[in-house]
Coordinates of C-alpha atoms in Angstrom, one line a residue:
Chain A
X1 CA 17.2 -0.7 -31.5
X2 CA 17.1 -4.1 -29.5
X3 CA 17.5 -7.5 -31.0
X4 CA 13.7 -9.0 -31.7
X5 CA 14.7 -12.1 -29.1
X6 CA 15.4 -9.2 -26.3
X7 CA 12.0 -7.8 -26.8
X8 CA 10.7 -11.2 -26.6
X9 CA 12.0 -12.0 -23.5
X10 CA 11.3 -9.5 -21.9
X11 CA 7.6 -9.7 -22.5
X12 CA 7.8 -13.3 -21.4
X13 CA 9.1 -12.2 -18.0
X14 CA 6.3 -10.6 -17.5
X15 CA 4.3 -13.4 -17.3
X16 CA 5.0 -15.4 -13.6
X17 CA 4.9 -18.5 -15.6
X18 CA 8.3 -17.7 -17.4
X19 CA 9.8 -15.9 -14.9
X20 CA 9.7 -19.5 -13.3
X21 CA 11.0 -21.0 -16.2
X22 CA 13.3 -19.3 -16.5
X23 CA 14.6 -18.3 -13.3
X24 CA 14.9 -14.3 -14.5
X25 CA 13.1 -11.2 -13.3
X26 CA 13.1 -7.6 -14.3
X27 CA 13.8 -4.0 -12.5
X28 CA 13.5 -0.9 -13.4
X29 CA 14.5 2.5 -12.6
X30 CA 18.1 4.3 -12.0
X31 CA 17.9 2.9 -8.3
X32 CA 16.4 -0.4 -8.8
X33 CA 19.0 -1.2 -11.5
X34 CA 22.1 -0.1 -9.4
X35 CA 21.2 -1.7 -6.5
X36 CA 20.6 -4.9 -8.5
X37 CA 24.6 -4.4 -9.9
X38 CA 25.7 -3.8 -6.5
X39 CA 24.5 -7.0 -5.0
X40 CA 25.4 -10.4 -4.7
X41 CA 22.7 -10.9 -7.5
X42 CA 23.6 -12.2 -10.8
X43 CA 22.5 -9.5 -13.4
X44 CA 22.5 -10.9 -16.9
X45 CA 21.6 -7.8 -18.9
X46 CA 21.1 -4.2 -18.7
X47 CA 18.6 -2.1 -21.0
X48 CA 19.6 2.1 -21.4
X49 CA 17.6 3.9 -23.5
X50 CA 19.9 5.2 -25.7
X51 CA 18.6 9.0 -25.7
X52 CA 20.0 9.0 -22.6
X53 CA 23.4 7.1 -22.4
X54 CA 25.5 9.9 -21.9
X55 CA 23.7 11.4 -18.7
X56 CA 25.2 11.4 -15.5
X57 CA 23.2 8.7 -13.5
X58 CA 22.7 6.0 -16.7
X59 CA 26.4 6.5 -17.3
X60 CA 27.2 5.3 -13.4
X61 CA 24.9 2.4 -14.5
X62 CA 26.9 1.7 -17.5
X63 CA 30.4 1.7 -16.2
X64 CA 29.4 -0.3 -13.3
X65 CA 28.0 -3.1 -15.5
X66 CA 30.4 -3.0 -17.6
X67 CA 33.0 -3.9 -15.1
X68 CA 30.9 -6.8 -13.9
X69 CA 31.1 -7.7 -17.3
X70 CA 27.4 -7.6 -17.6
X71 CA 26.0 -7.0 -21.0
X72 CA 24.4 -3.5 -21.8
X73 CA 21.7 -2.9 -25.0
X74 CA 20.6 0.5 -25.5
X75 CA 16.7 0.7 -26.8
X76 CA 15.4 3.3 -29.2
X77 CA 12.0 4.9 -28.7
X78 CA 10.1 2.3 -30.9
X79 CA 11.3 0.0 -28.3
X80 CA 10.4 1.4 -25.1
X81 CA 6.5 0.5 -25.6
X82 CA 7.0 -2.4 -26.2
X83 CA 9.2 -3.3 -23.2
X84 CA 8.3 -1.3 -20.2
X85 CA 6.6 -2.3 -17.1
X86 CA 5.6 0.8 -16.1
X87 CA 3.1 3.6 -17.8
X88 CA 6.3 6.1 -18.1
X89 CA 9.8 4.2 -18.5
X90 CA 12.3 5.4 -15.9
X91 CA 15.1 5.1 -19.0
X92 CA 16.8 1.9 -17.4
X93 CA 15.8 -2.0 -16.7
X94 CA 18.1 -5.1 -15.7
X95 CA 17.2 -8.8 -16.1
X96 CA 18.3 -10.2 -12.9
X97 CA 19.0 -14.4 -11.6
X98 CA 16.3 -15.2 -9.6
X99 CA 18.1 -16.3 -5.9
X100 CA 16.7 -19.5 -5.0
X101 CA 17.2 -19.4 -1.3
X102 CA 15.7 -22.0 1.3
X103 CA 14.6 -21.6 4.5
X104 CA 18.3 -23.1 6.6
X105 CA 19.8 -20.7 3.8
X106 CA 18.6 -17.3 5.7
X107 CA 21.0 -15.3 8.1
X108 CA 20.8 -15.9 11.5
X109 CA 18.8 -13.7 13.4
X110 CA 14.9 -12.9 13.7
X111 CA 12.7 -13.9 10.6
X112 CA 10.1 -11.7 9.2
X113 CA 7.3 -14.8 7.9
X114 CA 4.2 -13.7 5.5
X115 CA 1.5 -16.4 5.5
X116 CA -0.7 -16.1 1.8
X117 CA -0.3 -12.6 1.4
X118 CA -1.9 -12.0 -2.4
X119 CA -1.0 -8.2 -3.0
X120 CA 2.2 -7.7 -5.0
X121 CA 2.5 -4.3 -3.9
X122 CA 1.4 -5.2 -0.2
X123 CA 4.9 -7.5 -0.1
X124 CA 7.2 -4.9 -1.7
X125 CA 6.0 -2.7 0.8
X126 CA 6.2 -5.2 3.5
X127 CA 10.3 -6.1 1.9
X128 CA 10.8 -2.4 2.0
X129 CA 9.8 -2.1 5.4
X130 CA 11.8 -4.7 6.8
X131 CA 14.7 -3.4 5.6
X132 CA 13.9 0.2 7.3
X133 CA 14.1 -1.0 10.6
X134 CA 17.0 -4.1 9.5
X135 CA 15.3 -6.7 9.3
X136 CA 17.5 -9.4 7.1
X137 CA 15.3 -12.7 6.8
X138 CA 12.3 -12.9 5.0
X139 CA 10.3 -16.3 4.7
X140 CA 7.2 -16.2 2.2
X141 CA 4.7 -19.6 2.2
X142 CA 4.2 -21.3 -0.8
X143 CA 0.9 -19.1 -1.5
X144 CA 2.2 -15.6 -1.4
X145 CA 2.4 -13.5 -4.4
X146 CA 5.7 -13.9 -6.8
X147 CA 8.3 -11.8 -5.2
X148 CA 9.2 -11.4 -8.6
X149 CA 6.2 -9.8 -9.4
X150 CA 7.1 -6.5 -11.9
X151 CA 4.6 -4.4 -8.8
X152 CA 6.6 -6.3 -6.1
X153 CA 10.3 -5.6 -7.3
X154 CA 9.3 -2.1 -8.0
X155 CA 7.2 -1.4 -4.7
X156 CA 10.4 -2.9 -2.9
X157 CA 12.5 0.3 -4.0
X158 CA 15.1 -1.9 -4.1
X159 CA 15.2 -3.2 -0.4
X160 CA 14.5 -7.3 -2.5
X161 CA 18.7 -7.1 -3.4
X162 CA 19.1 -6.1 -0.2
X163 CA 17.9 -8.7 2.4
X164 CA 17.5 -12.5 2.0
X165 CA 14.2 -13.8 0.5
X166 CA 13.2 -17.4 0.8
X167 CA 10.3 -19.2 -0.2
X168 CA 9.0 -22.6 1.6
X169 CA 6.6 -25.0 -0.2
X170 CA 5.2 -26.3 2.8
X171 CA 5.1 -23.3 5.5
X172 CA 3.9 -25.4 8.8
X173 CA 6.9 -27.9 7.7
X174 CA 9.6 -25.4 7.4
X175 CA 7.9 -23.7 11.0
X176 CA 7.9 -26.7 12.2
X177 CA 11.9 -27.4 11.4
X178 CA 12.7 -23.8 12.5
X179 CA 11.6 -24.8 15.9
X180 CA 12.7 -28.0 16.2
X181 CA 16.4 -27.9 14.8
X182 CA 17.3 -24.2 15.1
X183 CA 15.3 -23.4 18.4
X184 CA 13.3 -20.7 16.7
X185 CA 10.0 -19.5 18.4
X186 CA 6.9 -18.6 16.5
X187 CA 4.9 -14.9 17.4
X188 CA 2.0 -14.2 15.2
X189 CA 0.5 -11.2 14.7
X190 CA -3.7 -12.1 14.9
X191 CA -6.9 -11.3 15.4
X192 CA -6.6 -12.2 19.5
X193 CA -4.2 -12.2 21.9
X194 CA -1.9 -9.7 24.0
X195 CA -0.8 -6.1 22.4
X196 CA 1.5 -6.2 20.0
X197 CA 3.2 -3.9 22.3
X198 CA 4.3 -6.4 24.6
X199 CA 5.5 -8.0 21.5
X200 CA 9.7 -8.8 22.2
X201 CA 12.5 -8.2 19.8
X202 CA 14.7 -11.8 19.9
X203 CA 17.0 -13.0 17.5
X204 CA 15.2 -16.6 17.3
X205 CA 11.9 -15.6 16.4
X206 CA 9.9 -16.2 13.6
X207 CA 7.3 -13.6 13.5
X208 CA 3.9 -14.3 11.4
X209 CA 1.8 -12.0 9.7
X210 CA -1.1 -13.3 7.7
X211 CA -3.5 -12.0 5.1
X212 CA -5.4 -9.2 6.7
X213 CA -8.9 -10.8 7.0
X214 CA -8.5 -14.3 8.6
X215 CA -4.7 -13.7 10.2
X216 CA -2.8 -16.6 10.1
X217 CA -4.2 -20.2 8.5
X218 CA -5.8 -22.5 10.4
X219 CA -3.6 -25.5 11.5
X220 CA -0.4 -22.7 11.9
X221 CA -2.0 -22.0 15.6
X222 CA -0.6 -25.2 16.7
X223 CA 2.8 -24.0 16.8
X224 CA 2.8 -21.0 17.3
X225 CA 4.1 -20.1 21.1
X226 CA 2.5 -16.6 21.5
X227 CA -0.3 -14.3 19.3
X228 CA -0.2 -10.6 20.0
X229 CA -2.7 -8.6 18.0
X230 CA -2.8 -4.2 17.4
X231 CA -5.4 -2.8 19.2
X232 CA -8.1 -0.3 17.4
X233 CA -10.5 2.0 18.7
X234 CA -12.6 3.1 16.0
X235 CA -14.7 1.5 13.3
X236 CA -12.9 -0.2 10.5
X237 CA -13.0 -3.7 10.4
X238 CA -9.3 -4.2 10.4
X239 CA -5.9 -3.4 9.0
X240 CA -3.8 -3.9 5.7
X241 CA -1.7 -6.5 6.2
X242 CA 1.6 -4.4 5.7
X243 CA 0.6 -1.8 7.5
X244 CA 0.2 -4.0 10.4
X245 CA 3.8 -5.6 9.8
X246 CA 4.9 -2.2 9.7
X247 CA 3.6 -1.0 12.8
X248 CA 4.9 -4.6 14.5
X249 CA 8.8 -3.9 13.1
X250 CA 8.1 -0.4 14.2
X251 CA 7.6 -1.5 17.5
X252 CA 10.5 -4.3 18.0
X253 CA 13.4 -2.5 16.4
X254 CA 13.8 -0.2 19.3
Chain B
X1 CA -30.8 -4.0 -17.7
X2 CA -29.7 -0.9 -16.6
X3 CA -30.9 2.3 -18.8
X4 CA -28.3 3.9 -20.6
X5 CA -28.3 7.3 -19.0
X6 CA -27.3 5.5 -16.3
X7 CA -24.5 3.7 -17.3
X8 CA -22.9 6.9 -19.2
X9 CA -23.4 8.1 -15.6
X10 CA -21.8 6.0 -14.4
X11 CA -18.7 6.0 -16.9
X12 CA -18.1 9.6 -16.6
X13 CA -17.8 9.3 -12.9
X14 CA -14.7 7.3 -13.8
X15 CA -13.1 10.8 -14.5
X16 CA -11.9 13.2 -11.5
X17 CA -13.3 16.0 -14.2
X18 CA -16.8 14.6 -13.6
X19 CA -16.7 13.8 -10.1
X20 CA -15.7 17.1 -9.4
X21 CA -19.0 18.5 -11.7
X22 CA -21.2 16.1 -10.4
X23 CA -20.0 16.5 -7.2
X24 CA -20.8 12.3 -6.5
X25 CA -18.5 9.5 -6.3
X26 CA -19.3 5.7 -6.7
X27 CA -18.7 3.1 -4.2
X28 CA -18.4 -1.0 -5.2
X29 CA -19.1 -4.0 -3.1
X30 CA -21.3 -5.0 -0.3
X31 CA -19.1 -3.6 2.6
X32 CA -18.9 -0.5 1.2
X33 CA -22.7 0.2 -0.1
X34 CA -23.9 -0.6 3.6
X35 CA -21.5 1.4 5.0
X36 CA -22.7 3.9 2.7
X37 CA -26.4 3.6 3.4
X38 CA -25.1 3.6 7.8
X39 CA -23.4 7.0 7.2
X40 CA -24.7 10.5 6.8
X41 CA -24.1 10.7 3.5
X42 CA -26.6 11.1 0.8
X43 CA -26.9 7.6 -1.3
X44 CA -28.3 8.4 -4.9
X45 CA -28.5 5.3 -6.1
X46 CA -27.8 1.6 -5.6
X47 CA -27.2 -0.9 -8.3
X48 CA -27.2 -4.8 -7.5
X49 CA -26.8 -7.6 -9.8
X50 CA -29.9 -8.7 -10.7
X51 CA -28.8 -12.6 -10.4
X52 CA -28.1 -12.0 -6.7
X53 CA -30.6 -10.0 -5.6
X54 CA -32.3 -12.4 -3.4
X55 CA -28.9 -13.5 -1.9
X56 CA -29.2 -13.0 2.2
X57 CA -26.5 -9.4 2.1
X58 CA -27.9 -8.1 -1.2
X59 CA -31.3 -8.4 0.4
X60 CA -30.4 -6.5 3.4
X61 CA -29.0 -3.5 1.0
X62 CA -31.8 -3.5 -1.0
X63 CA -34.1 -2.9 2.3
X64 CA -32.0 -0.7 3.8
X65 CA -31.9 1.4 0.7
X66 CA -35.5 0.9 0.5
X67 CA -35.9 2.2 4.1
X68 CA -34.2 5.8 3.4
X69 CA -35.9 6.2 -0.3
X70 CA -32.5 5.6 -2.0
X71 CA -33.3 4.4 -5.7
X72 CA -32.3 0.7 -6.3
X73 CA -31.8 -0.6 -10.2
X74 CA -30.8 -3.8 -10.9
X75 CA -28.0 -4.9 -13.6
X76 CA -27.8 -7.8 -16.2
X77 CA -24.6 -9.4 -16.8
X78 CA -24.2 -7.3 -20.1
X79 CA -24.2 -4.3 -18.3
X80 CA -21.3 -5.3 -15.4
X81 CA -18.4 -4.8 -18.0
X82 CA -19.7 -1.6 -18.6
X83 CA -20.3 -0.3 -15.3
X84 CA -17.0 -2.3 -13.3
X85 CA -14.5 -0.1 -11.8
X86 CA -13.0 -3.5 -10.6
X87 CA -11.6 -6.5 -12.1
X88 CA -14.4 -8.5 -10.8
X89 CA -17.3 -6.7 -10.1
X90 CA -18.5 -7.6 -6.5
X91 CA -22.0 -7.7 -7.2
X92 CA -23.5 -3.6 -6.2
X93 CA -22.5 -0.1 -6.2
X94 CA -24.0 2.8 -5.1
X95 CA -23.4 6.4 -6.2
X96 CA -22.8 9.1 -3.4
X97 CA -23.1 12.6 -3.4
X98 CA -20.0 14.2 -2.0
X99 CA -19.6 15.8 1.4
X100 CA -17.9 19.0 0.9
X101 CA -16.1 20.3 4.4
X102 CA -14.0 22.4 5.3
X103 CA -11.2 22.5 8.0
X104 CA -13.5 24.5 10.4
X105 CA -16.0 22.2 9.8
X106 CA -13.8 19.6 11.1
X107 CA -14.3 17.8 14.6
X108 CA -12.8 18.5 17.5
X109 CA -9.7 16.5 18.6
X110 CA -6.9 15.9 16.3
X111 CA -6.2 16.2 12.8
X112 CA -4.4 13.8 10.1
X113 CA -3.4 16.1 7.4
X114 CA -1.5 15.1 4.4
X115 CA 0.4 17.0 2.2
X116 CA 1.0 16.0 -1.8
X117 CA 0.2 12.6 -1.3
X118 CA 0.1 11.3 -5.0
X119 CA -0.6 7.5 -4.8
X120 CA -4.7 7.2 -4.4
X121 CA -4.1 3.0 -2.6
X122 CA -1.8 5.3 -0.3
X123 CA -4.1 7.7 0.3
X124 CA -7.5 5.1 1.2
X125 CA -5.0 3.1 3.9
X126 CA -3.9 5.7 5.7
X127 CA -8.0 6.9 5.9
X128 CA -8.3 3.2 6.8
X129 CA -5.7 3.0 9.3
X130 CA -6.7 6.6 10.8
X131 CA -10.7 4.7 11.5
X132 CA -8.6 1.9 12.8
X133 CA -6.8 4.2 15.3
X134 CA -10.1 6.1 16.1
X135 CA -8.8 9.3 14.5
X136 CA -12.1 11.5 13.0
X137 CA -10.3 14.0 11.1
X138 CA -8.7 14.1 8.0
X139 CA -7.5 17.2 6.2
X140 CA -6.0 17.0 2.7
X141 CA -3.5 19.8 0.5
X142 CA -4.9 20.8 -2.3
X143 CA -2.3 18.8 -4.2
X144 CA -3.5 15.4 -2.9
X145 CA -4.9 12.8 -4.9
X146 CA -8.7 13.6 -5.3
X147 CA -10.0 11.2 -2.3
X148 CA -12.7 9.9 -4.5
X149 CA -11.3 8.1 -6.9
X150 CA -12.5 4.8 -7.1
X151 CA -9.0 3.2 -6.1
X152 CA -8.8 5.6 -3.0
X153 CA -12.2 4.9 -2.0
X154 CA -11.7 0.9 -2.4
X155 CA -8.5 1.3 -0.4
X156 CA -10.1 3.1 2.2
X157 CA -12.8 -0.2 3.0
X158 CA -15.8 1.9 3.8
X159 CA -13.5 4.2 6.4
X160 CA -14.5 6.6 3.8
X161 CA -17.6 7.1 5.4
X162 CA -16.8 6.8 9.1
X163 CA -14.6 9.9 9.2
X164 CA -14.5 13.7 8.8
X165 CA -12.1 14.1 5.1
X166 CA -12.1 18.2 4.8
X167 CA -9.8 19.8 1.5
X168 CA -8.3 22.8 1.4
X169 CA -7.0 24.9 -1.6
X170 CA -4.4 26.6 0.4
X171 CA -3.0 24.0 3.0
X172 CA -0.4 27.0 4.3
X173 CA -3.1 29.8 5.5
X174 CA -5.2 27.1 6.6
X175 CA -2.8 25.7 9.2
X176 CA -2.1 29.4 9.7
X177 CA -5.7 30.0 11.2
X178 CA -5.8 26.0 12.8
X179 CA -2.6 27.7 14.6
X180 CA -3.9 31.2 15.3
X181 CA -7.9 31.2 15.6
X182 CA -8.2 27.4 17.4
X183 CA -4.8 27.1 19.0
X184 CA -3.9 24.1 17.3
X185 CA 0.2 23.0 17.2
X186 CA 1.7 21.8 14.0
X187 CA 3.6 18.6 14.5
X188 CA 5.4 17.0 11.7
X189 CA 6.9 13.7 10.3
X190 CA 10.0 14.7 8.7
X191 CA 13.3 13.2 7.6
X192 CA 14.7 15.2 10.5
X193 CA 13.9 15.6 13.8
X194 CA 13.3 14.0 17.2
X195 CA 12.3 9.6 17.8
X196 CA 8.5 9.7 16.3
X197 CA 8.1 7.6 19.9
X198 CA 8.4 11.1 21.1
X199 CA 5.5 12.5 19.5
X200 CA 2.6 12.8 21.8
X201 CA -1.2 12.1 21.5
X202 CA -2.6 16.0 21.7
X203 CA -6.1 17.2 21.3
X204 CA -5.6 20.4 19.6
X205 CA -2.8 19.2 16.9
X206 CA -2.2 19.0 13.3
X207 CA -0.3 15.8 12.3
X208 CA 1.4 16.5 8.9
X209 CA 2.6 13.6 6.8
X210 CA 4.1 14.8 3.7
X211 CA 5.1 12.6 0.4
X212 CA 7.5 9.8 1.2
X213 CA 10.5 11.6 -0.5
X214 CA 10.3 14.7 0.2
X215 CA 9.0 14.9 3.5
X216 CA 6.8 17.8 3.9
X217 CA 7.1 20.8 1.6
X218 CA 9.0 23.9 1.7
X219 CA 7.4 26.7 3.0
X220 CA 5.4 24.6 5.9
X221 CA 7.8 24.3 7.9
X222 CA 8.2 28.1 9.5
X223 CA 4.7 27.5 10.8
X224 CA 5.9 23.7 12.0
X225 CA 6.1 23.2 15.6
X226 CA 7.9 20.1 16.2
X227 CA 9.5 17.7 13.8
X228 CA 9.4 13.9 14.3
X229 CA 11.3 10.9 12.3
X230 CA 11.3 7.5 12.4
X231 CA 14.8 6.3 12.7
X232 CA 16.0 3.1 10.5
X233 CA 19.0 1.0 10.1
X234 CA 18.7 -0.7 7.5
X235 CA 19.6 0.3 4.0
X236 CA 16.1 1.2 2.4
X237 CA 15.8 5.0 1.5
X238 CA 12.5 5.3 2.8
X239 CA 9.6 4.6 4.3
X240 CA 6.2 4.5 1.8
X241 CA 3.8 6.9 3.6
X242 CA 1.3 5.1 4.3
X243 CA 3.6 3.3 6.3
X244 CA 4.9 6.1 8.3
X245 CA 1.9 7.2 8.8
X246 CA 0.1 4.3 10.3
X247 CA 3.7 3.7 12.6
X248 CA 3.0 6.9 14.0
X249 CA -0.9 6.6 14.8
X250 CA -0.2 3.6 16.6
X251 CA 2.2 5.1 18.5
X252 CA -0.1 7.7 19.3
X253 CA -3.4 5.7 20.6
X254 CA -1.6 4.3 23.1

């Protein structure tokens, strides 16, 4: 059984509100959960449901947090409903440290930059992605869903502990900084210009992919050096926005 | 006010159980009624808002439906939380009668077939992304996620009705006679296999995408011609499917 504050906070973390507050998220699942453990992350908690302590997997999970001296709980079945994220509990969650990364704090190398994208589980894909074809940066304007979104960590499949996440509160400022002090160039992915094809992989880019209707925000255009958009041939109207990232990290890591 | 035969209607056809009785699906929001309405499919019925029926793109459905002798009824407010399949309800519907094909009732040119895919958003963006590409034909195992469910059709953003969807109940000895009695080849995306950037845009051949962990399943692959992946160096797992998908039809219609 878990203590009544546990349950408590966990419920609060579901709410993008606290998670703020508090500076916390949640994952769940075997993978999500080790993962979290074996990056630079700091996990403050791990929940096993007890039932299954003693198997294999969630006693890799155990032994690993334990000797990151990370506190485990074990929940009972009269917990699990009122914890879990997901319709069927994968049997394992971890509060994790939000990582407050800025924009100067990223790796060096080519930046992967989403401009209001609104769907949690478009970004987790998007994070997942990126990490496919090893991509390391990731820069998110100020009105793109939560990364720590409960859909967004678990459509990530555990690619958000492995790449570096940062979030700008003013997007053409940061853009603007990248370009001016680092030497960065902006590409955008839009609804004009040459084929994505012709698109270059460089280790100074920022490449900009915007919510799938209107592509990038007005007033971005300004500075960016070069739009490239995917050619289509039939009749829908246009693309998800992560399938057209996809397609565009496809295309450059080869 | 909608009467309530309707609206029980319309509730059952929340069900896969009923669609599959009824044989009908229901489609929400202006993009999708009109594209509705523009395709061969038979429209049942159309239901608009009563408030905004003498808004400019309500008007146009309500003459269009009009102008093929589709029924139109109009809702009150009371009724939208009983009818919604969304959130927000985005102010019509219509209800379709479903177009049952088969894979020889399929066009010519290329086939996107996909095996077990589960996840019904997965399912509508890779029928999105297939329009996008200008692919006609889709063929689904029997184990895929019934193609009208309302989340699938949402996902899909009216592609639904620009392209050929056929279902099989035996996905094996229909590939069998695609391979033997129209001389199609069987190419799949696998975990294993040669660069996708290999894969070539063919008239006569059966794309295969199978569920993102698995790959395709056992059994398919004796009658498999070529296997593809998509290489990545990162450290994600996998690729979501609708990702791989859409990576490999842009490769393609090029």
């Amino acid at each position: 059984m878990l203590e009544l504050s546990i349950i408590k906070h966990l419920n609060k973390l579901k709410q993008k509100k606290f998670r703020k507050e508090e500076k916390e998220f949640v994952v769940e699942g075997i993978k999500g959960v080790m993962d979290a453990l074996n990056s630079e992350m700091e996990v403050i908690l791990v929940i096993v449901d007890g039932k299954l302590r003693d198997e294999k997997e969630f006693e890799k999970i155990i032994l690993k947090a334990e000797k990151k001296n990370v506190q485990v709980a074990f929940c009972g079945r009269n917990d699990i409903d009122k914890i879990k994220n997901t319709e069927t509990f994968p049997g394992c969650l971890a509060v994790i440290d939000q990582l407050e990364i800025l924009a100067d704090q990223l790796d060096d190398g080519p930046i992967i930059c989403l401009d209001a994208i609104k769907d949690p589980g478009n970004l987790g894909t998007i994070i997942r992605t990126a990490d496919w074809f090893g991509f390391k940066n990731i820069l998110l304007s100020e009105d793109t869903v939560d990364v720590y979104n409960p859909k967004t960590v678990r459509s990530t499949m555990g690619s958000i502990f492995h790449l570096k996440i940062a979030k700008t509160s003013n997007l053409l400022k940061t853009l603007e900084k990248l370009k001016k002090e680092s030497e960065y160039k902006i590409y955008s992915l839009d609804l004009k210009g040459e084929s994505h094809k012709k698109m270059k992989y460089e280790e100074k880019v920022v490449y900009i992919f915007g919510s799938e209707s209107q592509g990038i925000r007005e007033g971005l255009e300004k500075i960016v050096d070069k739009s490239y958009n995917i050619a289509g041939q039939g009749q829908a109207e246009s693309l998800n926005v992560a399938i057209s990232a996809a397609i565009v990290m496809a295309n450059l890591s080869s």
